[in-house]
PDB file of C-alpha atoms in Angstrom:
ATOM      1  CA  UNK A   1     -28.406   9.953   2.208  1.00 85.00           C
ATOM      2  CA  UNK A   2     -30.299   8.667   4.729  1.00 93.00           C
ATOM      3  CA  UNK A   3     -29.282   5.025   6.259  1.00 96.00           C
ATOM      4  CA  UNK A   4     -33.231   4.100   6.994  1.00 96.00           C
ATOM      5  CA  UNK A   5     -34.401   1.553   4.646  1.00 97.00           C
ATOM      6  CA  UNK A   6     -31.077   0.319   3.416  1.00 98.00           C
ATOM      7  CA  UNK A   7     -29.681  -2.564   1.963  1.00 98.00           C
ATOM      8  CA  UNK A   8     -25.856  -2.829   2.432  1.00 98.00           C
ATOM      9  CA  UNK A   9     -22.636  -4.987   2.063  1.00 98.00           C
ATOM     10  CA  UNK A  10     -19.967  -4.797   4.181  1.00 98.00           C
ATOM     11  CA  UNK A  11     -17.124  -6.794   3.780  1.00 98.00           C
ATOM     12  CA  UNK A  12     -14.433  -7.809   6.440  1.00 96.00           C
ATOM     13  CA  UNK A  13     -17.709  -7.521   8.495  1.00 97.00           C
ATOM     14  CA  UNK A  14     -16.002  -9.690  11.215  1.00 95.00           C
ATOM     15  CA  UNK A  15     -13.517  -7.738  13.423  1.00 93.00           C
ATOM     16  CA  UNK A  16     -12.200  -3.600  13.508  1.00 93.00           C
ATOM     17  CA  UNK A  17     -13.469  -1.166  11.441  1.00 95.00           C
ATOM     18  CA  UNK A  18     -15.891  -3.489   9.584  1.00 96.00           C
ATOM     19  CA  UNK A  19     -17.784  -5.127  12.760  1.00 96.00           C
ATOM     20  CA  UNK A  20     -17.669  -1.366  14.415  1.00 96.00           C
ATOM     21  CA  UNK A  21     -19.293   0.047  10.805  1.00 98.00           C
ATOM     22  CA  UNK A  22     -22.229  -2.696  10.743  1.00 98.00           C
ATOM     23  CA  UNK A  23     -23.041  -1.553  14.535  1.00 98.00           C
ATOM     24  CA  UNK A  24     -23.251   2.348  13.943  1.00 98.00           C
ATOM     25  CA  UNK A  25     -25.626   0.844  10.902  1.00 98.00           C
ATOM     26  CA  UNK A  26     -27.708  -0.964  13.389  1.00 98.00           C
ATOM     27  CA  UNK A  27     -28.600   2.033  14.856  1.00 97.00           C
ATOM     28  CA  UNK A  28     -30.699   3.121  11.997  1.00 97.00           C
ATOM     29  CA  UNK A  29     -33.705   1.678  11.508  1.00 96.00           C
ATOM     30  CA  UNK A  30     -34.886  -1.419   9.379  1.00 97.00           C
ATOM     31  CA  UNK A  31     -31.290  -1.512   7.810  1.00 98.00           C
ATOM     32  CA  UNK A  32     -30.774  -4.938   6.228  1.00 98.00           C
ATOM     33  CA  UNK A  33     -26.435  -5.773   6.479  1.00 98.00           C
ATOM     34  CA  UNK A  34     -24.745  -8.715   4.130  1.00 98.00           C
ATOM     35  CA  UNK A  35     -22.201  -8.951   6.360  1.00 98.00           C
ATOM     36  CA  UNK A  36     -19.178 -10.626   4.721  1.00 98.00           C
ATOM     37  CA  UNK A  37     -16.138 -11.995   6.217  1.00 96.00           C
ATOM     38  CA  UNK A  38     -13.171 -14.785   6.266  1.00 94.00           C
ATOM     39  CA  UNK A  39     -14.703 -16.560   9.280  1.00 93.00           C
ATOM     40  CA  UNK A  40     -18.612 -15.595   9.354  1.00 92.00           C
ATOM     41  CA  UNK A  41     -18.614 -16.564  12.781  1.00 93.00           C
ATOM     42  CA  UNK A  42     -17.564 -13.438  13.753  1.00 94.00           C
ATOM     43  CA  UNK A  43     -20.049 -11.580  12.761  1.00 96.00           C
ATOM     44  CA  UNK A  44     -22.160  -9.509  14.390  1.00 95.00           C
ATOM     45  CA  UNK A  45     -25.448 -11.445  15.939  1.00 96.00           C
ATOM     46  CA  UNK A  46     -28.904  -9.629  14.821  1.00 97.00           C
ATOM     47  CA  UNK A  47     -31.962 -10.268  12.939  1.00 97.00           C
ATOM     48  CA  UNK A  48     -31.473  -7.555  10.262  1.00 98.00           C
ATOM     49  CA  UNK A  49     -27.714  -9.198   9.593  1.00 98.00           C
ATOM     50  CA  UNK A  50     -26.981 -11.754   7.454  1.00 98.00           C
ATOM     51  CA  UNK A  51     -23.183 -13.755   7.531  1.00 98.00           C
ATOM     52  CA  UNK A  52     -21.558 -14.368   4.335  1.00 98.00           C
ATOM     53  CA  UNK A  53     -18.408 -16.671   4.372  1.00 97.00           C
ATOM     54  CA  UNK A  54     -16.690 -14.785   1.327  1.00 96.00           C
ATOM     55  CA  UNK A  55     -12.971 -14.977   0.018  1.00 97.00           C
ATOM     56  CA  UNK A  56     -13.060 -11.409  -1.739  1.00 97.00           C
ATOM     57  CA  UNK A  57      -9.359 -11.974  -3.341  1.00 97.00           C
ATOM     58  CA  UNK A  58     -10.982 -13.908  -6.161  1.00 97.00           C
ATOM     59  CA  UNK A  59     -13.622 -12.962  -8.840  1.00 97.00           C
ATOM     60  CA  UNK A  60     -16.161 -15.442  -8.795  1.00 98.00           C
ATOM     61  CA  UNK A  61     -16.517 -15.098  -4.990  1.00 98.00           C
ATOM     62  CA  UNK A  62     -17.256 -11.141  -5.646  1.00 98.00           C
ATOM     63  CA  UNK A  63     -19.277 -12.159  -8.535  1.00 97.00           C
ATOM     64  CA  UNK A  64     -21.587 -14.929  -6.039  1.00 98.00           C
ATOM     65  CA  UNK A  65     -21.483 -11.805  -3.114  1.00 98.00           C
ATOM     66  CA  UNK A  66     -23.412  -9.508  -5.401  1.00 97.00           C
ATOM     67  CA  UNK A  67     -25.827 -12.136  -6.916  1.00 97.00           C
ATOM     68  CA  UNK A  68     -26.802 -13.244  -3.413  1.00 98.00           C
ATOM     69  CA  UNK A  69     -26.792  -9.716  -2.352  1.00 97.00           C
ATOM     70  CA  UNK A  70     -29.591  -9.373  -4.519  1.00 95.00           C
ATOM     71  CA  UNK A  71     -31.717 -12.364  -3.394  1.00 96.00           C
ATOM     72  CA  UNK A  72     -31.029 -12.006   0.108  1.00 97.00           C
ATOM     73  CA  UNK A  73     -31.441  -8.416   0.440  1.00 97.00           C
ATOM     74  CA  UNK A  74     -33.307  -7.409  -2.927  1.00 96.00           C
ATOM     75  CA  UNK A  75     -30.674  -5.133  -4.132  1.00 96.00           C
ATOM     76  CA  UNK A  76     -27.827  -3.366  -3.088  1.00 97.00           C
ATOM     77  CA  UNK A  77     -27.642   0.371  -1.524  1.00 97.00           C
ATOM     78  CA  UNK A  78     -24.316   0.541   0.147  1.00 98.00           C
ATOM     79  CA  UNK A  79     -21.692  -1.415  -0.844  1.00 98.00           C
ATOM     80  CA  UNK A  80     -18.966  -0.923   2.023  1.00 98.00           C
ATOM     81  CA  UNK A  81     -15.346  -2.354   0.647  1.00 98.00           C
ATOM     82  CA  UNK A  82     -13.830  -3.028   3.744  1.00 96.00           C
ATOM     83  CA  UNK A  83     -12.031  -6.254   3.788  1.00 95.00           C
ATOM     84  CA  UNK A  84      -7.458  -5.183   3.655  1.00 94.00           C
ATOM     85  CA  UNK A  85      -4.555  -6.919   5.361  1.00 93.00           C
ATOM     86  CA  UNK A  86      -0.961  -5.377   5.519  1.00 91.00           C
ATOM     87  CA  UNK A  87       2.539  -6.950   5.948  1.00 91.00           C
ATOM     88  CA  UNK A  88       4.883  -5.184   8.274  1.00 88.00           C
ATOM     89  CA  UNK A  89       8.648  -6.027   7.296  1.00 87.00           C
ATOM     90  CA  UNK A  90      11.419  -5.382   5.349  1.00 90.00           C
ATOM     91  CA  UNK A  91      10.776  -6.965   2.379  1.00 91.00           C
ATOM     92  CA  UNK A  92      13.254  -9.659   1.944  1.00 87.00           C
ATOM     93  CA  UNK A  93      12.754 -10.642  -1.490  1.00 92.00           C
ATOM     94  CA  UNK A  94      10.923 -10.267  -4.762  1.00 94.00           C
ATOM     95  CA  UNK A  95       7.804 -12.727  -4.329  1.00 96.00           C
ATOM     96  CA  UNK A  96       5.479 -12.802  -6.460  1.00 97.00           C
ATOM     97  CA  UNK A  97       3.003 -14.500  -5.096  1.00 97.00           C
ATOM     98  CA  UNK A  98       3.559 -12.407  -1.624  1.00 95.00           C
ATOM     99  CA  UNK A  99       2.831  -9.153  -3.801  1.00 97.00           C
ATOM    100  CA  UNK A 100      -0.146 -11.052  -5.525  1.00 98.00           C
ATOM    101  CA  UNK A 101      -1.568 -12.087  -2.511  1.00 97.00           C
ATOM    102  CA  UNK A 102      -1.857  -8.516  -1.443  1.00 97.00           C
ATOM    103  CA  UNK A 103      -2.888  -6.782  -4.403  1.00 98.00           C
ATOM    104  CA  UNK A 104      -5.757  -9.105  -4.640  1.00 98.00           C
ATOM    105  CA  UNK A 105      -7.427  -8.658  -1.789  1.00 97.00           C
ATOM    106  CA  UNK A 106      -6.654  -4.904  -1.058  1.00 97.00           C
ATOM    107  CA  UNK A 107      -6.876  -3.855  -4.594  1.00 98.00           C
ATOM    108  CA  UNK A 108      -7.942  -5.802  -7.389  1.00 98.00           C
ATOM    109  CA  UNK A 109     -11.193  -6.609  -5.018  1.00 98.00           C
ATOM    110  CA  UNK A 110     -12.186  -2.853  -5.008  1.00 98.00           C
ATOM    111  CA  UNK A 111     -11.698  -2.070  -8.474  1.00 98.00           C
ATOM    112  CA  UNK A 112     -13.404  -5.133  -9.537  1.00 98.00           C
ATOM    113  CA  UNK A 113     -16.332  -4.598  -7.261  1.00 98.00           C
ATOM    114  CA  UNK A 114     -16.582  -1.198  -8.241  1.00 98.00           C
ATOM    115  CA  UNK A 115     -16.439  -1.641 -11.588  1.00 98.00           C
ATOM    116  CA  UNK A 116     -19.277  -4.043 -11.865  1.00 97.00           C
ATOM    117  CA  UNK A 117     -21.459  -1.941  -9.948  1.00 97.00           C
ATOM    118  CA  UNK A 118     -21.379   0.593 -11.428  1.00 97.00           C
ATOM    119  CA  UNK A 119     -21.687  -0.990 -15.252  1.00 93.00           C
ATOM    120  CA  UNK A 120     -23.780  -3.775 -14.832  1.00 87.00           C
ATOM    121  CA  UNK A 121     -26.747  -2.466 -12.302  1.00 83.00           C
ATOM    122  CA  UNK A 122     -29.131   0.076 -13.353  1.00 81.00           C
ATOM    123  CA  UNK A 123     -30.261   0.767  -9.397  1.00 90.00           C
ATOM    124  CA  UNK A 124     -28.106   3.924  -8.162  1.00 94.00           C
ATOM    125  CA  UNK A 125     -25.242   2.391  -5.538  1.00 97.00           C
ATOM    126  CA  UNK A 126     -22.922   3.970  -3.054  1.00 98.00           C
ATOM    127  CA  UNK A 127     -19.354   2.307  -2.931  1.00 98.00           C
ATOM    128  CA  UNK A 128     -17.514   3.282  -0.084  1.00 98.00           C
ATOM    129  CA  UNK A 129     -14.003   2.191   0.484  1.00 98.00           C
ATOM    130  CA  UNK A 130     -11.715   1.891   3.561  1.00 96.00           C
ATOM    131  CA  UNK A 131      -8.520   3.086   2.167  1.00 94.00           C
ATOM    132  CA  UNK A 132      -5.490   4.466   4.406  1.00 90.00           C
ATOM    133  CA  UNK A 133      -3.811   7.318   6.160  1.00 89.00           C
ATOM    134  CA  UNK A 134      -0.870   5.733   4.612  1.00 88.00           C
ATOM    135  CA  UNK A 135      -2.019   6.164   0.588  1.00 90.00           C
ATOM    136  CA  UNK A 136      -1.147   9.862   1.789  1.00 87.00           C
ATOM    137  CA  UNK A 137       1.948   9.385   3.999  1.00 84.00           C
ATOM    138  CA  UNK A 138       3.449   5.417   3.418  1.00 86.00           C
ATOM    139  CA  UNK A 139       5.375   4.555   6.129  1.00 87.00           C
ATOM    140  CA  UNK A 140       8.493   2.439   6.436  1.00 87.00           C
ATOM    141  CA  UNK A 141       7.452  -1.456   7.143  1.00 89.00           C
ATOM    142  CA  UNK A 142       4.518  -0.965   5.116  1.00 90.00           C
ATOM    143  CA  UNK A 143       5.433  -0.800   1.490  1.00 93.00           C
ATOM    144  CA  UNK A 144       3.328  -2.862   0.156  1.00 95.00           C
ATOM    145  CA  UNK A 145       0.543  -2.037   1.716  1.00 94.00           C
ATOM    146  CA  UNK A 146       1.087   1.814   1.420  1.00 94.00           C
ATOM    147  CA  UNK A 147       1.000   1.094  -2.613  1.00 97.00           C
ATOM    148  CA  UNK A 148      -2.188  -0.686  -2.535  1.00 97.00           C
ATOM    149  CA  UNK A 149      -3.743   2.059  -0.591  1.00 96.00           C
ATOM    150  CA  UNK A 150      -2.656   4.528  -2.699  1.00 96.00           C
ATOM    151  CA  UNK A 151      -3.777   2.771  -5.918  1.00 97.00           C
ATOM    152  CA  UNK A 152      -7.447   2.624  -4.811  1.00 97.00           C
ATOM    153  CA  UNK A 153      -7.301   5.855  -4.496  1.00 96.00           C
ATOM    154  CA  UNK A 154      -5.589   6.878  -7.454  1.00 97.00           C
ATOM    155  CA  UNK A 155      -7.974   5.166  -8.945  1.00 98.00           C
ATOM    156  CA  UNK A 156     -11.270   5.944  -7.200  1.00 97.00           C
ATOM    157  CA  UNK A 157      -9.722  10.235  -8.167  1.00 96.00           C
ATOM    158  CA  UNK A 158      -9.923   9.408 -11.409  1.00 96.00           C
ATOM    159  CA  UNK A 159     -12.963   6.486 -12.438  1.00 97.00           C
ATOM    160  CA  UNK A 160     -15.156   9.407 -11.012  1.00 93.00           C
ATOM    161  CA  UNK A 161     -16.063  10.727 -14.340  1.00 94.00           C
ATOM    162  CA  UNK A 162     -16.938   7.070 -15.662  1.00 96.00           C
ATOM    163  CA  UNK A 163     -19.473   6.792 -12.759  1.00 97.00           C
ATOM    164  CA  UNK A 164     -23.411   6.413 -13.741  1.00 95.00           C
ATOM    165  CA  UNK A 165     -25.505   8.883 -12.557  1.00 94.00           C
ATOM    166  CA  UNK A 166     -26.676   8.372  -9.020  1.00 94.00           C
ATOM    167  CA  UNK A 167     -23.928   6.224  -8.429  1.00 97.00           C
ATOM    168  CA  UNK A 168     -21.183   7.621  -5.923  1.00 97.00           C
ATOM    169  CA  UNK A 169     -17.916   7.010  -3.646  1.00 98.00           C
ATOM    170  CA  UNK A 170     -16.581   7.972  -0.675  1.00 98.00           C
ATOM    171  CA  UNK A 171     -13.036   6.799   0.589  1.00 97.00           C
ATOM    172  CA  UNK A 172     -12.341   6.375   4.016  1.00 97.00           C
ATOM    173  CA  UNK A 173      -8.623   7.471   5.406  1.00 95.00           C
ATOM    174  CA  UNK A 174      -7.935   6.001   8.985  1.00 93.00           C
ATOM    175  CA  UNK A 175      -5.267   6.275  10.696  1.00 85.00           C
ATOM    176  CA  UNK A 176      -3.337   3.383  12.858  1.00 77.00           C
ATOM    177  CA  UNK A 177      -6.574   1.649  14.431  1.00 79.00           C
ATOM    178  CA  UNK A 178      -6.423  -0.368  17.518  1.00 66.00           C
ATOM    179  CA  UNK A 179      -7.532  -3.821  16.234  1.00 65.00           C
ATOM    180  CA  UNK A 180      -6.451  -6.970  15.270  1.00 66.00           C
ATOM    181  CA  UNK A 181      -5.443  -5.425  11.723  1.00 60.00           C
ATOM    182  CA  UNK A 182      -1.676  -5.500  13.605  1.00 55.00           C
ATOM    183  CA  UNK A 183      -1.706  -8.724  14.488  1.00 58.00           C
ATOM    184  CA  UNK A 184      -2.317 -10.109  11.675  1.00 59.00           C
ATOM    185  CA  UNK A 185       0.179  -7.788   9.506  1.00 52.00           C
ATOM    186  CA  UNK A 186       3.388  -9.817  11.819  1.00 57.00           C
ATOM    187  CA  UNK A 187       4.790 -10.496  15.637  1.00 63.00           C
ATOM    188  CA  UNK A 188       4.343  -8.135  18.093  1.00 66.00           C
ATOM    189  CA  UNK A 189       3.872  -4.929  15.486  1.00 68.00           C
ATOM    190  CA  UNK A 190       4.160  -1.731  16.943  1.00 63.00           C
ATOM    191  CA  UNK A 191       1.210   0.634  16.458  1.00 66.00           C
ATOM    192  CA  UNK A 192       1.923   3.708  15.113  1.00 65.00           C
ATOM    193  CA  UNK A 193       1.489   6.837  16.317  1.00 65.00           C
ATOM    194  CA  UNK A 194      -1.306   8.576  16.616  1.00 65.00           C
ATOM    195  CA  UNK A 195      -3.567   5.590  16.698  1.00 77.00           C
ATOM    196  CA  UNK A 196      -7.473   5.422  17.120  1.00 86.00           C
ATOM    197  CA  UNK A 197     -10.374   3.428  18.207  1.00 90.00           C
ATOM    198  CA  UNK A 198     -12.539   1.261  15.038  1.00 92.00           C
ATOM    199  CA  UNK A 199     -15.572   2.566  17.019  1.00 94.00           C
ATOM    200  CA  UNK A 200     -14.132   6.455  16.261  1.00 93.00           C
ATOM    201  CA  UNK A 201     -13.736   5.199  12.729  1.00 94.00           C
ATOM    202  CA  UNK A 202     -16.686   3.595  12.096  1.00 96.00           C
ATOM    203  CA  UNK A 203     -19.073   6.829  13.434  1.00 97.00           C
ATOM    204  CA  UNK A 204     -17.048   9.032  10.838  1.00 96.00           C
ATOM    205  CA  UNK A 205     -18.020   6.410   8.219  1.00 98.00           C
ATOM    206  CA  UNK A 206     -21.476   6.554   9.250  1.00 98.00           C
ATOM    207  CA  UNK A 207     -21.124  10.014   9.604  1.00 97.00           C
ATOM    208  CA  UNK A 208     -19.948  10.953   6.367  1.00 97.00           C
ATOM    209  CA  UNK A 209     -22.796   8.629   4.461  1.00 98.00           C
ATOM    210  CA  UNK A 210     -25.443  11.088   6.214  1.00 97.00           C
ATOM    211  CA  UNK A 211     -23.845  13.853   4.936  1.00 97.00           C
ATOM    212  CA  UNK A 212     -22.908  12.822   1.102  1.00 97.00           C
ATOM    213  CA  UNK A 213     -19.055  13.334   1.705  1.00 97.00           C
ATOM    214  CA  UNK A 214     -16.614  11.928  -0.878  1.00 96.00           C
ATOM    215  CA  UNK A 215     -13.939  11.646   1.823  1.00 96.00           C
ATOM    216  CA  UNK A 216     -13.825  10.842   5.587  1.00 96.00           C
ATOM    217  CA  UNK A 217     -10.582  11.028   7.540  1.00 94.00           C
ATOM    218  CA  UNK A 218     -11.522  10.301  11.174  1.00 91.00           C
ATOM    219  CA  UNK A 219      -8.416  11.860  12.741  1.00 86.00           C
ATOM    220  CA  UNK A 220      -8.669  15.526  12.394  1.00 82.00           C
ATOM    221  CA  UNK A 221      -4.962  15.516  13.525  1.00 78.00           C
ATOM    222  CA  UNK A 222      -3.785  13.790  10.366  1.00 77.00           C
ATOM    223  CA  UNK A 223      -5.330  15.718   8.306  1.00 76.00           C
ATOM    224  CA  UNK A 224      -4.134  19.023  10.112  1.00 74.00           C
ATOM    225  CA  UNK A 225      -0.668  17.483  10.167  1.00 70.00           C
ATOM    226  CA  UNK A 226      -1.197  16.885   6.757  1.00 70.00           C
ATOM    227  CA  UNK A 227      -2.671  20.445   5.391  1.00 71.00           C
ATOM    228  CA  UNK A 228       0.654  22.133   7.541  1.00 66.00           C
ATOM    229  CA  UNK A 229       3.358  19.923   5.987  1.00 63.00           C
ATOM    230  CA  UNK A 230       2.068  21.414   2.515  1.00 64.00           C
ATOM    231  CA  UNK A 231       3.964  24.997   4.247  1.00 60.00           C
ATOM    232  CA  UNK A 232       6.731  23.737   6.074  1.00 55.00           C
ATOM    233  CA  UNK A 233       7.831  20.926   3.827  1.00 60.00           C
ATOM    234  CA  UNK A 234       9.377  18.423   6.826  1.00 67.00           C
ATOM    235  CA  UNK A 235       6.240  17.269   9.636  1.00 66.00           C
ATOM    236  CA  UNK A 236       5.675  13.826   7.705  1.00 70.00           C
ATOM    237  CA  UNK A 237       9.424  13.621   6.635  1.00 73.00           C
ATOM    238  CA  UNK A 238      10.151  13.710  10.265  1.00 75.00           C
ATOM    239  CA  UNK A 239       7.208  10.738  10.986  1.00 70.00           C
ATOM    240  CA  UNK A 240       8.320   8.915   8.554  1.00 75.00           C
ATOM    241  CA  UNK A 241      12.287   8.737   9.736  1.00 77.00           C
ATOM    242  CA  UNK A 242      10.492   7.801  13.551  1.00 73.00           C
ATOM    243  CA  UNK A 243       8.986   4.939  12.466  1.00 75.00           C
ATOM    244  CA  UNK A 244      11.867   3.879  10.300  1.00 77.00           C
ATOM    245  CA  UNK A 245      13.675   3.406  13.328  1.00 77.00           C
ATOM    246  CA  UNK A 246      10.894   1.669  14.894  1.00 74.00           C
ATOM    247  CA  UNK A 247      11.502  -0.800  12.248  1.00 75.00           C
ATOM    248  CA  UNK A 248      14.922  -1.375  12.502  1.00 75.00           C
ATOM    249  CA  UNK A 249      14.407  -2.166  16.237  1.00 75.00           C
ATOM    250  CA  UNK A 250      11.830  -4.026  15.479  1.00 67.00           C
ATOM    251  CA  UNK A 251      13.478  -6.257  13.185  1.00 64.00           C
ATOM    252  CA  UNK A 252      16.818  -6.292  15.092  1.00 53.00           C
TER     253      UNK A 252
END
């Protein structure tokens, strides 16, 4: 695929891997970005972007994004899920509306947005999808968002065979990227390690849309970690146990 020409949606367009992913875009020409986010603000300034204020965590927001989508760009090409938050803890109780809250946004969104793509447009679409490192490997403090990574791609694995022709995904692993995605997730978080730059990230993701791949993982060191612990049986055993006690001293 080529990027010239296209109409795209990114959301959480406004900081990391988002803001970093609508900038690679840039670079190819007449490209026309709905660029979605919380605060639209932050945005990236530039004649062939557009800022949408959008609250993806609820349906009729996603249903508004792609009906302006259409009148504001005159179709949709790309559609770049982005938009995630974590919580790093231990969780100290069953809430609800805490797991809600998180589901929504990191999962429900996708699906949804997927799903009405890919039914209700006749135009061929590519849905790409930030998902995680951790849907492979969950680490301790981030339960909750581990699961939610891991159910889009469950689910992406397996609505493959329900997708229209000329409609297609690719799914996006990072690893721990330097960005305010810590911040946000609680006080002083510790990165893990190995970590990355959103502007590594987002070149992958641009990348991998040139070259038709259905999955990008932007740290070749995951993914070698990853291929060796299928022979040895104890690499991410041992990762996880470091950054359980991370944790612990975190919280203590």
């Amino acid at each position: 695929m080529e990027l010239k020409n296209k109409r795209i949606v990114v959301t959480g367009a406004g900081s990391g891997i988002g803001k970093e992913t609508v900038l690679q875009m840039l670079k190819h020409e007449n490209v026309k970005i709905l660029a979605c986010d919380l605060n639209e603000k932050n945005v990236v300034s530039h004649p062939n972007v557009i800022p949408y204020k959008c609250d993806v965590s609820k349906p009729e927001s996603l249903d508004k994004l792609i009906k302006d989508a259409d009148k504001k760009l005159g179709g949709i090409d790309i559609f770049f899920a982005n938009a995630g938050f974590a919580y790093y803890e231990i969780i100290p109780d069953a809430n609800w509306d805490r797991i809600d809250r998180i589901f929504r946004t990191n999962v429900f969104s996708p699906l949804y947005t997927l799903v009405t793509l890919n039914r209700q447009r006749t135009t061929p679409c590519l849905f790409v999808v930030t998902a995680s490192a951790m849907s492979h490997l969950p680490l301790p403090g981030y339960a909750m968002y581990s699961a939610t990574k891991a159910a889009v791609r469950s689910f992406l694995d397996a609505y493959q065979c329900e997708l229209r022709p000329g409609n297609r995904t690719m799914i996006v692993y990072p690893i721990a990227t330097r960005t305010q995605f810590f911040d946000s997730a609680g006080k002083k978080v510790p990165v893990p390690f190995p970590s990355q730059t959103a502007d590594t990230v987002a070149k992958q993701i641009v990348k991998g849309i040139l070259s038709d791949k259905k999955e990008v993982f932007p740290s070749f060191l995951f993914r070698f970690i990853q291929i060796l612990d299928r022979f040895l049986f104890f690499p991410l055993k041992i990762y996880q146990k470091m950054e359980a006690v991370k944790l612990n001293s975190h919280k203590s």
